[in-house]
XYZ file of N, CA and C in Angstrom:
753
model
N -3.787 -24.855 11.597
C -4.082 -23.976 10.445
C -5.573 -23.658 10.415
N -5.784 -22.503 10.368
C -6.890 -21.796 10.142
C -8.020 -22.751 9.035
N -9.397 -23.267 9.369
C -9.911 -24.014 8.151
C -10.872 -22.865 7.636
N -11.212 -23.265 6.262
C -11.554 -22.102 5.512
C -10.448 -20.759 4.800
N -11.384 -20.362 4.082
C -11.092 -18.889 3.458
C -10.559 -18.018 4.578
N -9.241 -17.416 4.133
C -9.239 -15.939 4.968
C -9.506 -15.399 4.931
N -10.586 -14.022 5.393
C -11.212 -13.082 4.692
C -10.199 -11.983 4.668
N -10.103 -11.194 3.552
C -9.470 -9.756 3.891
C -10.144 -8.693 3.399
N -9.782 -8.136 4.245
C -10.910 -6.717 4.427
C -9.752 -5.675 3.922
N -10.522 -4.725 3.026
C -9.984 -3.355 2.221
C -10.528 -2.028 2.858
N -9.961 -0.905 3.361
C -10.795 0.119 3.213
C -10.371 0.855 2.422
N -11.262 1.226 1.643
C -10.410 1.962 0.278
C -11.442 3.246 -0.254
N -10.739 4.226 -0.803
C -11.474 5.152 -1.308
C -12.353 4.915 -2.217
N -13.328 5.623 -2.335
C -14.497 5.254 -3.432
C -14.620 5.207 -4.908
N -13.280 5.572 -5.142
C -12.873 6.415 -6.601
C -11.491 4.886 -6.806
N -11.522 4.440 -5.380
C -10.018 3.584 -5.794
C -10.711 2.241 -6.471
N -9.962 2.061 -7.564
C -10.268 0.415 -8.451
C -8.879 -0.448 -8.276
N -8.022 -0.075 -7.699
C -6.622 -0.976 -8.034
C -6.219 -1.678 -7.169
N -6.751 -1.526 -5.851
C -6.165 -2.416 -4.933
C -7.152 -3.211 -4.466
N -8.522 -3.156 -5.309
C -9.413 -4.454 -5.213
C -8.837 -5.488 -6.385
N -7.915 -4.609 -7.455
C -7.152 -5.538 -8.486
C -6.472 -6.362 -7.959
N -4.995 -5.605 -7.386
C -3.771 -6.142 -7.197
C -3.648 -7.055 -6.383
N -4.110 -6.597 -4.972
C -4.095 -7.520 -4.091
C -4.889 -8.962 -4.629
N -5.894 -8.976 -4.390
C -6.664 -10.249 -4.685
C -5.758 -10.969 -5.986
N -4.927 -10.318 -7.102
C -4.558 -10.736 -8.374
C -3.176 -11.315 -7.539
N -2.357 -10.468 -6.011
C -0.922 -11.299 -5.729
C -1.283 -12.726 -4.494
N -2.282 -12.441 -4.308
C -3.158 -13.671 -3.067
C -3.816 -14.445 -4.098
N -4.733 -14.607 -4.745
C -4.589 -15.282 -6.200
C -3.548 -15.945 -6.340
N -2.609 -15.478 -7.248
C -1.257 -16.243 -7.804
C -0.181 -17.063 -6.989
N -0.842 -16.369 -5.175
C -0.154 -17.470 -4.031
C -0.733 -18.916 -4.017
N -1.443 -18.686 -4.771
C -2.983 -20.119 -3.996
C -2.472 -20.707 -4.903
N -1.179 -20.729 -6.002
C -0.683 -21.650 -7.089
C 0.163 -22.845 -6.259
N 0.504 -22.258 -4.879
C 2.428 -22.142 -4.800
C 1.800 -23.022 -3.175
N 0.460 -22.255 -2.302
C 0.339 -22.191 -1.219
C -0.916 -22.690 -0.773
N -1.390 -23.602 0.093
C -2.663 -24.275 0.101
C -3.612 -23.033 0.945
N -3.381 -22.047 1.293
C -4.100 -21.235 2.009
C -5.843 -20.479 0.960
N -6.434 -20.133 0.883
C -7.377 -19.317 -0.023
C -8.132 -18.079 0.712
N -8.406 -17.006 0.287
C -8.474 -16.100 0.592
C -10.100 -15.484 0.329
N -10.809 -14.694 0.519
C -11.806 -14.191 0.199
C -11.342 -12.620 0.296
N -12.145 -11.610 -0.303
C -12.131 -10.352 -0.321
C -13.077 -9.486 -0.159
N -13.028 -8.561 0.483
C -13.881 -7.469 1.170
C -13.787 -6.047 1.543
N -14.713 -5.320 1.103
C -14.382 -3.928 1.232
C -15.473 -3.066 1.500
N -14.893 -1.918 2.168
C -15.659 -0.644 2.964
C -15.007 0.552 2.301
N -16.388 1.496 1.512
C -15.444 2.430 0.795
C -16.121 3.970 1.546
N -14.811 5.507 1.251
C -14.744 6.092 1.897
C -14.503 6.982 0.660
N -15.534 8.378 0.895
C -16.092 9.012 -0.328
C -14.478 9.713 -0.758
N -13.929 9.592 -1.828
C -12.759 10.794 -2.202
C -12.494 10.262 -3.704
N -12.374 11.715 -4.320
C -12.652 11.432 -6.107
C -11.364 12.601 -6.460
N -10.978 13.610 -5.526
C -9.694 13.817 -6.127
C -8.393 14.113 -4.596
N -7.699 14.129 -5.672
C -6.435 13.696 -4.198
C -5.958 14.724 -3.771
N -6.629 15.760 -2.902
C -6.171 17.111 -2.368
C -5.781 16.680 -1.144
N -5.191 17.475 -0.161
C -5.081 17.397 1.028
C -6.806 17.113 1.688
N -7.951 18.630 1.583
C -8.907 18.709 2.107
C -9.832 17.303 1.946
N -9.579 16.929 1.002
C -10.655 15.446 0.466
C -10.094 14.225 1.467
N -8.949 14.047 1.180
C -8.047 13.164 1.841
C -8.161 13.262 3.407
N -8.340 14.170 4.075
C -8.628 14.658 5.858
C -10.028 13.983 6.124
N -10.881 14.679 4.844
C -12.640 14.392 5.486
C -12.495 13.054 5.229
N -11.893 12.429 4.132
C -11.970 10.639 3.645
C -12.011 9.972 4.805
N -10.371 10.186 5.374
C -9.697 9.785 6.851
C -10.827 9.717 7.986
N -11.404 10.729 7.640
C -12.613 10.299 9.109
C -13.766 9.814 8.854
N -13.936 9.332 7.441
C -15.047 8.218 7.359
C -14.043 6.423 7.911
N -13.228 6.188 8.097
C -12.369 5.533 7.875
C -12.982 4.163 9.371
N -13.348 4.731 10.165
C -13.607 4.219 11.634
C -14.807 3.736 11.184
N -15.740 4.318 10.902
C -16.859 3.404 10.257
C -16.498 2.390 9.303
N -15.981 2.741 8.198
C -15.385 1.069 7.385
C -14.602 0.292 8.434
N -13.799 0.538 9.487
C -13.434 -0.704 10.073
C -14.748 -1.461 10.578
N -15.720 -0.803 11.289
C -16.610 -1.575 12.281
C -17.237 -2.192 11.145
N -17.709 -1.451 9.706
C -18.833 -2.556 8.818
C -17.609 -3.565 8.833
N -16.460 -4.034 8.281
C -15.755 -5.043 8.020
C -15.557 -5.812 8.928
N -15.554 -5.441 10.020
C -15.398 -6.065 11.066
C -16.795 -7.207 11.459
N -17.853 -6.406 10.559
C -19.102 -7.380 11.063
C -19.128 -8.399 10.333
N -18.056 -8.163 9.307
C -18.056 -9.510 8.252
C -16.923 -10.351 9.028
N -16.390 -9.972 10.150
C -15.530 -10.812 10.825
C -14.197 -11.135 9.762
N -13.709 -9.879 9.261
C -12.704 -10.513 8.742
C -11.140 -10.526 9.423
N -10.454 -11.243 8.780
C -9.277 -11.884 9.549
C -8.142 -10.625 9.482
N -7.825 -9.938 8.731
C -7.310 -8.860 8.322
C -7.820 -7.841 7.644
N -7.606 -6.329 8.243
C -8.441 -5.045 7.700
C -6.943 -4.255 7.333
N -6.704 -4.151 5.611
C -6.031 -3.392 5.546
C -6.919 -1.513 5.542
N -5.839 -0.354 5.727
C -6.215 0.996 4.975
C -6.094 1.012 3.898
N -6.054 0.969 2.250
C -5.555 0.878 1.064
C -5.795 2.427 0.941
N -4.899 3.449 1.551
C -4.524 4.662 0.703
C -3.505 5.159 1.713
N -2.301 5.531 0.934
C -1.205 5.436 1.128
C -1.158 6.850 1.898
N -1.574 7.889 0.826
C -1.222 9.830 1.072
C -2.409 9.873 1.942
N -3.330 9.226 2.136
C -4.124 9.871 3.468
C -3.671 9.830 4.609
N -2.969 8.554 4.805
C -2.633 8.675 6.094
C -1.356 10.067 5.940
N -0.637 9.624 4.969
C 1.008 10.592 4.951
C 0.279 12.112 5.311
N -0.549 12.239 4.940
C -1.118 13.748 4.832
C -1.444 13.958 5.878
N -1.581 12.975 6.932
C -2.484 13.517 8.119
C -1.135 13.993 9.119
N -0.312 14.097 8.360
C 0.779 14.112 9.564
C 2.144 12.879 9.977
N 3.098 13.187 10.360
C 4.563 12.609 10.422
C 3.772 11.087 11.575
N 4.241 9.937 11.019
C 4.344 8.718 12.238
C 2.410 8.388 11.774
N 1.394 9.327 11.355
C 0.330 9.270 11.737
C -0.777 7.654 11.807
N 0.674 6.810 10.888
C -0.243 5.367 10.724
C -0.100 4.711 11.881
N 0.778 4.965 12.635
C 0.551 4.156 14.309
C -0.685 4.539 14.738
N -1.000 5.543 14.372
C -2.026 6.217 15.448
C -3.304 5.930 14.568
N -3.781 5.596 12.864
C -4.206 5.089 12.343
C -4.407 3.464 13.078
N -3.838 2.942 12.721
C -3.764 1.183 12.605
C -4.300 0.882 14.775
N -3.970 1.762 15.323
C -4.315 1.540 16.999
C -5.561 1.850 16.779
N -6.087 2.910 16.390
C -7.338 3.253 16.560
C -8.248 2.222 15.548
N -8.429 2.221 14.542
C -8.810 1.348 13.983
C -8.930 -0.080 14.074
N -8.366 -0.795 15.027
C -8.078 -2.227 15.426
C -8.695 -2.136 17.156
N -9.250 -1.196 17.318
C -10.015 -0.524 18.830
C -11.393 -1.020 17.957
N -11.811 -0.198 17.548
C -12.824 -0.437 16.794
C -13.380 -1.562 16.752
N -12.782 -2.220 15.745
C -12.940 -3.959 15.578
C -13.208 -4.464 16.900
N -12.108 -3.841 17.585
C -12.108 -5.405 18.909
C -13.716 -4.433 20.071
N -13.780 -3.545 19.232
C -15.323 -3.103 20.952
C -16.498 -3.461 19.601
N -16.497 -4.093 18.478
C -17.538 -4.182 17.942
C -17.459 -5.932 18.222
N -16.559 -6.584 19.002
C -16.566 -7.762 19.492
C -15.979 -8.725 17.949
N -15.207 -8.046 17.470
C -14.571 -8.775 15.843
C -13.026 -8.240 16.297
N -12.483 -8.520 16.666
C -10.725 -7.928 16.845
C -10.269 -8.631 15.749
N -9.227 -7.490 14.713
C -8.519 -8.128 13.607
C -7.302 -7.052 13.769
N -6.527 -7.819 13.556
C -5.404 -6.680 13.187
C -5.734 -5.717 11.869
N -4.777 -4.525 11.613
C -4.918 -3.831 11.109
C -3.663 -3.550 10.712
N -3.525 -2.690 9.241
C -2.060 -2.566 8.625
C -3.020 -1.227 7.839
N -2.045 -0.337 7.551
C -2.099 0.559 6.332
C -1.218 0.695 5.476
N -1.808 0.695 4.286
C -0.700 0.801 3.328
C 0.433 1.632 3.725
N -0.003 2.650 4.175
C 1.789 3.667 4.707
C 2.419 2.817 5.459
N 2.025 2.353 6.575
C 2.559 1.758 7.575
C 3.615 0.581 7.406
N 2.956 0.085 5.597
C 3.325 -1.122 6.007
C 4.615 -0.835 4.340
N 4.372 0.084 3.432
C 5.505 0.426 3.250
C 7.042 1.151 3.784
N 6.558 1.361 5.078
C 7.517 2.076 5.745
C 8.168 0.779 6.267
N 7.293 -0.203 6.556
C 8.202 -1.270 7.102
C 8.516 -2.373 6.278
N 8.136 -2.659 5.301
C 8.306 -3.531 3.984
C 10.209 -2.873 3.812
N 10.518 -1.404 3.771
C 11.911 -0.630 3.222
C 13.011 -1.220 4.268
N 12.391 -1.485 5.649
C 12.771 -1.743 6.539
C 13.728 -3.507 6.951
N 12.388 -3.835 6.042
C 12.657 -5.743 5.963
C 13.729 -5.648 5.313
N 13.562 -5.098 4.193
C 14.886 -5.384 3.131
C 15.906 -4.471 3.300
N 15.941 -4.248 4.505
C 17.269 -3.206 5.354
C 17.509 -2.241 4.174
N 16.384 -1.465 3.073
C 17.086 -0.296 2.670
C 17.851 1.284 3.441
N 17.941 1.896 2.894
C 18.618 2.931 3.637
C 18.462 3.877 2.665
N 18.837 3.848 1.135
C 18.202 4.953 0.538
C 17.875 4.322 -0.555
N 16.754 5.382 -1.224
C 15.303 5.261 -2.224
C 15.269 5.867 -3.267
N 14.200 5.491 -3.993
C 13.984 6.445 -4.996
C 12.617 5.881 -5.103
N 11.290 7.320 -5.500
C 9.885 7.105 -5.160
C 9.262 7.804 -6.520
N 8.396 6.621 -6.832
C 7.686 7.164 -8.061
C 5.967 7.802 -7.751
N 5.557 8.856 -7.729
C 3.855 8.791 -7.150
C 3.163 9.861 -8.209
N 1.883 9.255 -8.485
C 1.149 10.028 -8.796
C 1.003 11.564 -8.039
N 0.978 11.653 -7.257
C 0.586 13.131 -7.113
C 0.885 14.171 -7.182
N 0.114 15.240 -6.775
C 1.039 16.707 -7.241
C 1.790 16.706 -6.211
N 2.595 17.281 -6.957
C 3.968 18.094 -5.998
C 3.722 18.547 -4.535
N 3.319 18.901 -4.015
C 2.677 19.473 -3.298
C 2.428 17.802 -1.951
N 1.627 16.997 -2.722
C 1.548 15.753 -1.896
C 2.558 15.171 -1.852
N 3.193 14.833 -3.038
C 4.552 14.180 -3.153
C 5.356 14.682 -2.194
N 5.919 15.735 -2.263
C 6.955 16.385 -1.110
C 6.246 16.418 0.069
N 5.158 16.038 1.063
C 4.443 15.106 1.798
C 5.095 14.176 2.057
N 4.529 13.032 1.273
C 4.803 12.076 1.520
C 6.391 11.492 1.578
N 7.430 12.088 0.610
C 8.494 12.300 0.721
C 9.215 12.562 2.279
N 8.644 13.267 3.394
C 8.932 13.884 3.988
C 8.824 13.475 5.153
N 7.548 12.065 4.903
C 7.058 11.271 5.859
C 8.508 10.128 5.965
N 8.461 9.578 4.602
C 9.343 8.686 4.759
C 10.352 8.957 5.097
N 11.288 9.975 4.746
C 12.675 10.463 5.310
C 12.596 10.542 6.785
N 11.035 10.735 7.798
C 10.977 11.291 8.804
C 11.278 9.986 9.256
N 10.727 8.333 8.715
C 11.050 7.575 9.031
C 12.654 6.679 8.984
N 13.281 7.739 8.886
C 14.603 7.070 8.330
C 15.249 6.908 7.635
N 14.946 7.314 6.306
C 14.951 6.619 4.982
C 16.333 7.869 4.477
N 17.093 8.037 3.196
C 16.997 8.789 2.207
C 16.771 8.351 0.720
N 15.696 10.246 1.132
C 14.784 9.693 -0.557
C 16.025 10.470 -1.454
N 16.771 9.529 -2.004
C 17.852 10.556 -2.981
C 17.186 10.984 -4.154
N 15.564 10.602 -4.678
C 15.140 11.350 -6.134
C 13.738 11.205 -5.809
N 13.112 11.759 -6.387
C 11.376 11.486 -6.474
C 10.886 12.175 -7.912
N 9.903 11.287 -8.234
C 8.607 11.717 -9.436
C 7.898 11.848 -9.042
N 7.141 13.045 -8.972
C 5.554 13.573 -8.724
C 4.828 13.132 -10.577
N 4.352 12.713 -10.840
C 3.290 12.404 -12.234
C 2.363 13.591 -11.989
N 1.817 13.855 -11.086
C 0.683 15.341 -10.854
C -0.368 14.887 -11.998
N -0.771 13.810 -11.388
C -1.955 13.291 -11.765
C -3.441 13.381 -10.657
N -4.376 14.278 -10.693
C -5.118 15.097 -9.453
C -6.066 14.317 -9.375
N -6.987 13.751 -10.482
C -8.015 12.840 -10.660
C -7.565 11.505 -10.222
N -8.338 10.920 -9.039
C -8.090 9.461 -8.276
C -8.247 8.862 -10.044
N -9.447 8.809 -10.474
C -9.890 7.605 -11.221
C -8.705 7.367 -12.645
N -7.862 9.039 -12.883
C -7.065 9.455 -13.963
C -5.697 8.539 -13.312
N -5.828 8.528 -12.107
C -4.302 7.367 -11.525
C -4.741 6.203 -11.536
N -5.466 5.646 -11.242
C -5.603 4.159 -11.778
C -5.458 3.782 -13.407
N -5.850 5.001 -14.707
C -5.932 4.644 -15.543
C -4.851 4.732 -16.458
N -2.947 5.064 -14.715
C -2.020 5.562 -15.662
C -0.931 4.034 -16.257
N -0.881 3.704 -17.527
C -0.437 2.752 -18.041
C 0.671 2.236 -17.282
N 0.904 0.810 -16.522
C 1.818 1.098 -15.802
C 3.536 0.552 -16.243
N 2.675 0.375 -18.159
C 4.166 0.440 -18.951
C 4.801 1.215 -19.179
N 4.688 2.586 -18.316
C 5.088 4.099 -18.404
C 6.346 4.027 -17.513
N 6.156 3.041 -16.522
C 7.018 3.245 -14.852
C 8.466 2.291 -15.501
N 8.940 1.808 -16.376
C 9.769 0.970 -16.303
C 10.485 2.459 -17.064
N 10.454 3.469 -17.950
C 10.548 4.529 -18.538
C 11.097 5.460 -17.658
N 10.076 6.186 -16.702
C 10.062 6.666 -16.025
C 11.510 6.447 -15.008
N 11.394 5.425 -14.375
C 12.477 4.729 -13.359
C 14.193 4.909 -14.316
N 14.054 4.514 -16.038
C 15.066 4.763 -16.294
C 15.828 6.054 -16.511
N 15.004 7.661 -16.190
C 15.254 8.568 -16.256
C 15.808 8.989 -14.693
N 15.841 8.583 -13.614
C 16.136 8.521 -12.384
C 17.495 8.052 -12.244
N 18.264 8.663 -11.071
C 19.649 8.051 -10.873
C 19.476 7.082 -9.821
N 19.412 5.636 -9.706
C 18.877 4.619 -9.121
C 20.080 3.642 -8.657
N 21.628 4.202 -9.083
C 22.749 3.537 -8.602
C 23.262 3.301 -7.491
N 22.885 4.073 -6.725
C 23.443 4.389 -5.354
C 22.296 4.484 -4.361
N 20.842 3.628 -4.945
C 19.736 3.530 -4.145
C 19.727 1.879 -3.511
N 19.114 1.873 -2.341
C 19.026 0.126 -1.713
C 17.741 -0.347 -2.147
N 16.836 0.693 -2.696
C 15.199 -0.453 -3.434
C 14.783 1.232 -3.896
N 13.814 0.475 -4.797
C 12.571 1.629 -5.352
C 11.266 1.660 -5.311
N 10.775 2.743 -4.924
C 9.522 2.509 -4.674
C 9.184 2.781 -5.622
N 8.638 1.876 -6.825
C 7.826 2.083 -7.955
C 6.401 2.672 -7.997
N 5.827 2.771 -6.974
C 4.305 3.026 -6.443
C 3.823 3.336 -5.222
N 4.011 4.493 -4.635
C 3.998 4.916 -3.639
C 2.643 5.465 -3.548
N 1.873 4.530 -3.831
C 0.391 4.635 -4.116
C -0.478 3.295 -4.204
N -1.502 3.159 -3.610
C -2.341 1.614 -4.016
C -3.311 1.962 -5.013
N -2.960 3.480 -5.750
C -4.040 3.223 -6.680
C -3.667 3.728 -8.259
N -1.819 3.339 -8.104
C -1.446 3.161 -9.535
C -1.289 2.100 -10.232
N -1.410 1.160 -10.790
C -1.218 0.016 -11.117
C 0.506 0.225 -11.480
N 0.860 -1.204 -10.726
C 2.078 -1.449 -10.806
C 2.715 -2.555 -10.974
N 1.705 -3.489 -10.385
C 2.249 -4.989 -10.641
C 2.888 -5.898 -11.818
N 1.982 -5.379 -13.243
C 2.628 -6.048 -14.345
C 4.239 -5.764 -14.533
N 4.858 -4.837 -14.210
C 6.281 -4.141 -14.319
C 7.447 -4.573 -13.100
N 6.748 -4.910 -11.977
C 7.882 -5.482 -11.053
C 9.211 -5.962 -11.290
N 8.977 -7.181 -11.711
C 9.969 -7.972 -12.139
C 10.864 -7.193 -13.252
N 10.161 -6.681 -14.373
C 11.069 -5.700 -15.212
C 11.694 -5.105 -14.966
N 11.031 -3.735 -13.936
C 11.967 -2.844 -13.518
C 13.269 -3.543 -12.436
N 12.837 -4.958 -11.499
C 13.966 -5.048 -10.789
C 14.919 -5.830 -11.797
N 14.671 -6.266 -13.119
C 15.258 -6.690 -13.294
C 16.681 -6.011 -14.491
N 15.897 -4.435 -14.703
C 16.394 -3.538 -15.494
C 17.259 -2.394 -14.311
N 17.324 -2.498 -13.163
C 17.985 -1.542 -12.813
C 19.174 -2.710 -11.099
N 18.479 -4.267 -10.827
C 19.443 -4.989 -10.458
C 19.280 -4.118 -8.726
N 17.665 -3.515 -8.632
C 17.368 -3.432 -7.297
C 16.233 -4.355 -6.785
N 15.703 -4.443 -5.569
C 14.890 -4.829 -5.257
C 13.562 -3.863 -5.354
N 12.295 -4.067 -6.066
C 11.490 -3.025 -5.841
C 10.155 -3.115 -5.289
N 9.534 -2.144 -4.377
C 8.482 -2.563 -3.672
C 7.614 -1.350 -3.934
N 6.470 -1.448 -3.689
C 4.946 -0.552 -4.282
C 3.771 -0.815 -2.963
N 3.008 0.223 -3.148
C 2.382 0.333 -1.700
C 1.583 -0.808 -1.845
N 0.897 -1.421 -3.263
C 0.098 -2.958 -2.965
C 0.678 -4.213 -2.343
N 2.461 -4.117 -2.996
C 3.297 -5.039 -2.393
C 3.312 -5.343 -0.899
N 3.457 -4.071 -0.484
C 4.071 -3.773 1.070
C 2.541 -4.123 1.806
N 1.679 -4.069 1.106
C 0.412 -4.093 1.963
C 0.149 -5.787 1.904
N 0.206 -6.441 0.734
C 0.103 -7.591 0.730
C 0.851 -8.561 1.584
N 2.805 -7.827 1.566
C 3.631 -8.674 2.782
C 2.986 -8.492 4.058
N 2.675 -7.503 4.961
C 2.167 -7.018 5.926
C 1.032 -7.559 6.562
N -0.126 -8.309 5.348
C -1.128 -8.939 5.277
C -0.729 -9.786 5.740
N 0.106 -11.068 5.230
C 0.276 -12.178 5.192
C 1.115 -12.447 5.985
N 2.000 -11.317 7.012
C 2.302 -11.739 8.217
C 1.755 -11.788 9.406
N 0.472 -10.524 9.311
C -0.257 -10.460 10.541
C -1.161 -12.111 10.655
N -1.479 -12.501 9.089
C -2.175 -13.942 9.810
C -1.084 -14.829 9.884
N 0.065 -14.556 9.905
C 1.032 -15.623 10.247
C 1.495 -17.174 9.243
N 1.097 -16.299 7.784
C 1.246 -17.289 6.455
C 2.832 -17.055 5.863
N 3.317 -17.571 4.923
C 4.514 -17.339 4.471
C 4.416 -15.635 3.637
N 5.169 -15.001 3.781
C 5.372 -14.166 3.052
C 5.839 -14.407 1.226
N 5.092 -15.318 0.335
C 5.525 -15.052 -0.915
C 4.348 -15.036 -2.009
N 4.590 -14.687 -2.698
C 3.532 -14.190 -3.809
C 4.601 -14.703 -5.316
N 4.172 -15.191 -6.312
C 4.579 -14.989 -7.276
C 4.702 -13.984 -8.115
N 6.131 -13.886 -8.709
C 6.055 -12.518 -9.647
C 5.958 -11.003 -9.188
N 6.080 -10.850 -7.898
C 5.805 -9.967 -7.086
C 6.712 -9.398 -6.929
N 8.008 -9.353 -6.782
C 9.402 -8.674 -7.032
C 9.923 -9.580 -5.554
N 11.207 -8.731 -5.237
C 11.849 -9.793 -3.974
C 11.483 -9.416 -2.755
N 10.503 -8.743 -2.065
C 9.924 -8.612 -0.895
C 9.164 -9.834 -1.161
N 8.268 -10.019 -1.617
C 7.332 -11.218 -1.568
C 8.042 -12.724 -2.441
N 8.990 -12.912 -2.437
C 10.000 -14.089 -3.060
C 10.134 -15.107 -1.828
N 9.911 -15.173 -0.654
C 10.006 -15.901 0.340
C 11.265 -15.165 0.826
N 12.353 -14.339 0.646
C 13.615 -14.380 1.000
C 13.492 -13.645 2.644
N 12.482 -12.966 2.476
C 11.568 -11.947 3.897
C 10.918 -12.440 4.770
């Protein structure tokens, strides 16, 4: 076993506040359950509203935050933004997470690498869903994006909420006692999980357990999927407290 702190490394938009929350708040609440401890770290990448054009130029500051994080030698470098990668194009987080983990390893720091897309596409995967239902801040416009990504991966999205919320800092500040509401206006019967947060920069965590426990699915959110993803690349147990049933140990 690894001695010391794990470090984990964030690259996150400059405007993003929630997934320096969540994460550290579901790695936190492991250290109750799990003798491991964690440290946190981040490289930020200029974007203040969520267009396509902002989201492209963000994406290519992105190679520079791996190499600064990398000089902090940390053990894991997540992407924490979900629609940048989706925006750049169908599959585009393989080609994200390779290039970025190049980086690291020629700045003589090799860490694996995960992006939030990447690793919700495969979080749907663990829990053998097959079809969805996706809640996201963005406009329409991104939403049916990102929508389009995931179906490309396999999926069916049988419903989606766009919120068309344009301001990054206006989505972090959307109450996320809204989503248990929201989810009950959706036809969610004939879905295998929900993506409550198809975003790392809506807050979602306080509601997990509610919503899975108000609609009797399993539900996962792009902080979730980034946190399981985390905690397999260093080869720790996959569970988090309170986290819904991806992070329950059952994965």
């Amino acid at each position: 076993m690894q001695q010391g702190p794990y470090r984990i490394g964030q690259i996150v938009p400059s405007s993003n506040t929630t997934m320096e929350t969540e994460i550290p708040a579901m790695l936190t609440a492991r250290q109750a359950i799990r003798p491991e401890r964690f440290t946190f770290h981040s490289s930020r990448m200029r974007m203040k509203k969520v267009v396509k054009e902002e989201l492209a130029a963000m994406d290519g500051e992105s190679d520079r935050c791996a190499v600064e994080l990398s000089d902090a030698r940390v053990d894991v470098l997540g992407y924490a933004c979900l629609v940048a990668i989706m925006a750049m194009g169908r599959g585009y987080h393989r080609q994200s997470e390779q290039r970025l983990a190049a980086h690291t390893a020629a700045n003589g720091a090799d860490a694996p690498v995960v992006t939030s897309a990447g690793a919700l596409i495969d979080a749907l995967k663990v829990i053998g869903a097959k079809k969805i239902v996706v809640v996201a801040p963005y406009m329409k416009p991104l939403t049916e994006l990102v929508v389009d990504y995931i179906r490309h991966e396999g999926f069916e999205v049988l419903d989606y909420r766009a919120l068309e919320i344009p301001d990054n800092l206006e989505v972090a500040r959307h109450d996320p006692a809204n989503l248990p509401g929201i989810v009950a206006q959706m036809d969610a019967s004939q879905v295998d999980a929900i993506v409550l947060s198809a975003c790392v920069q809506m807050p979602s965590l306080p509601v997990i357990a509610q919503v899975e426990a108000m609609t009797g699915k399993p539900v996962i959110t792009a902080a979730v999927a980034t946190t399981y993803a985390m905690l397999k690349r260093l080869e720790l147990d996959r569970i988090v407290p309170g986290a819904g049933a991806l992070l329950s140990g059952a994965y």
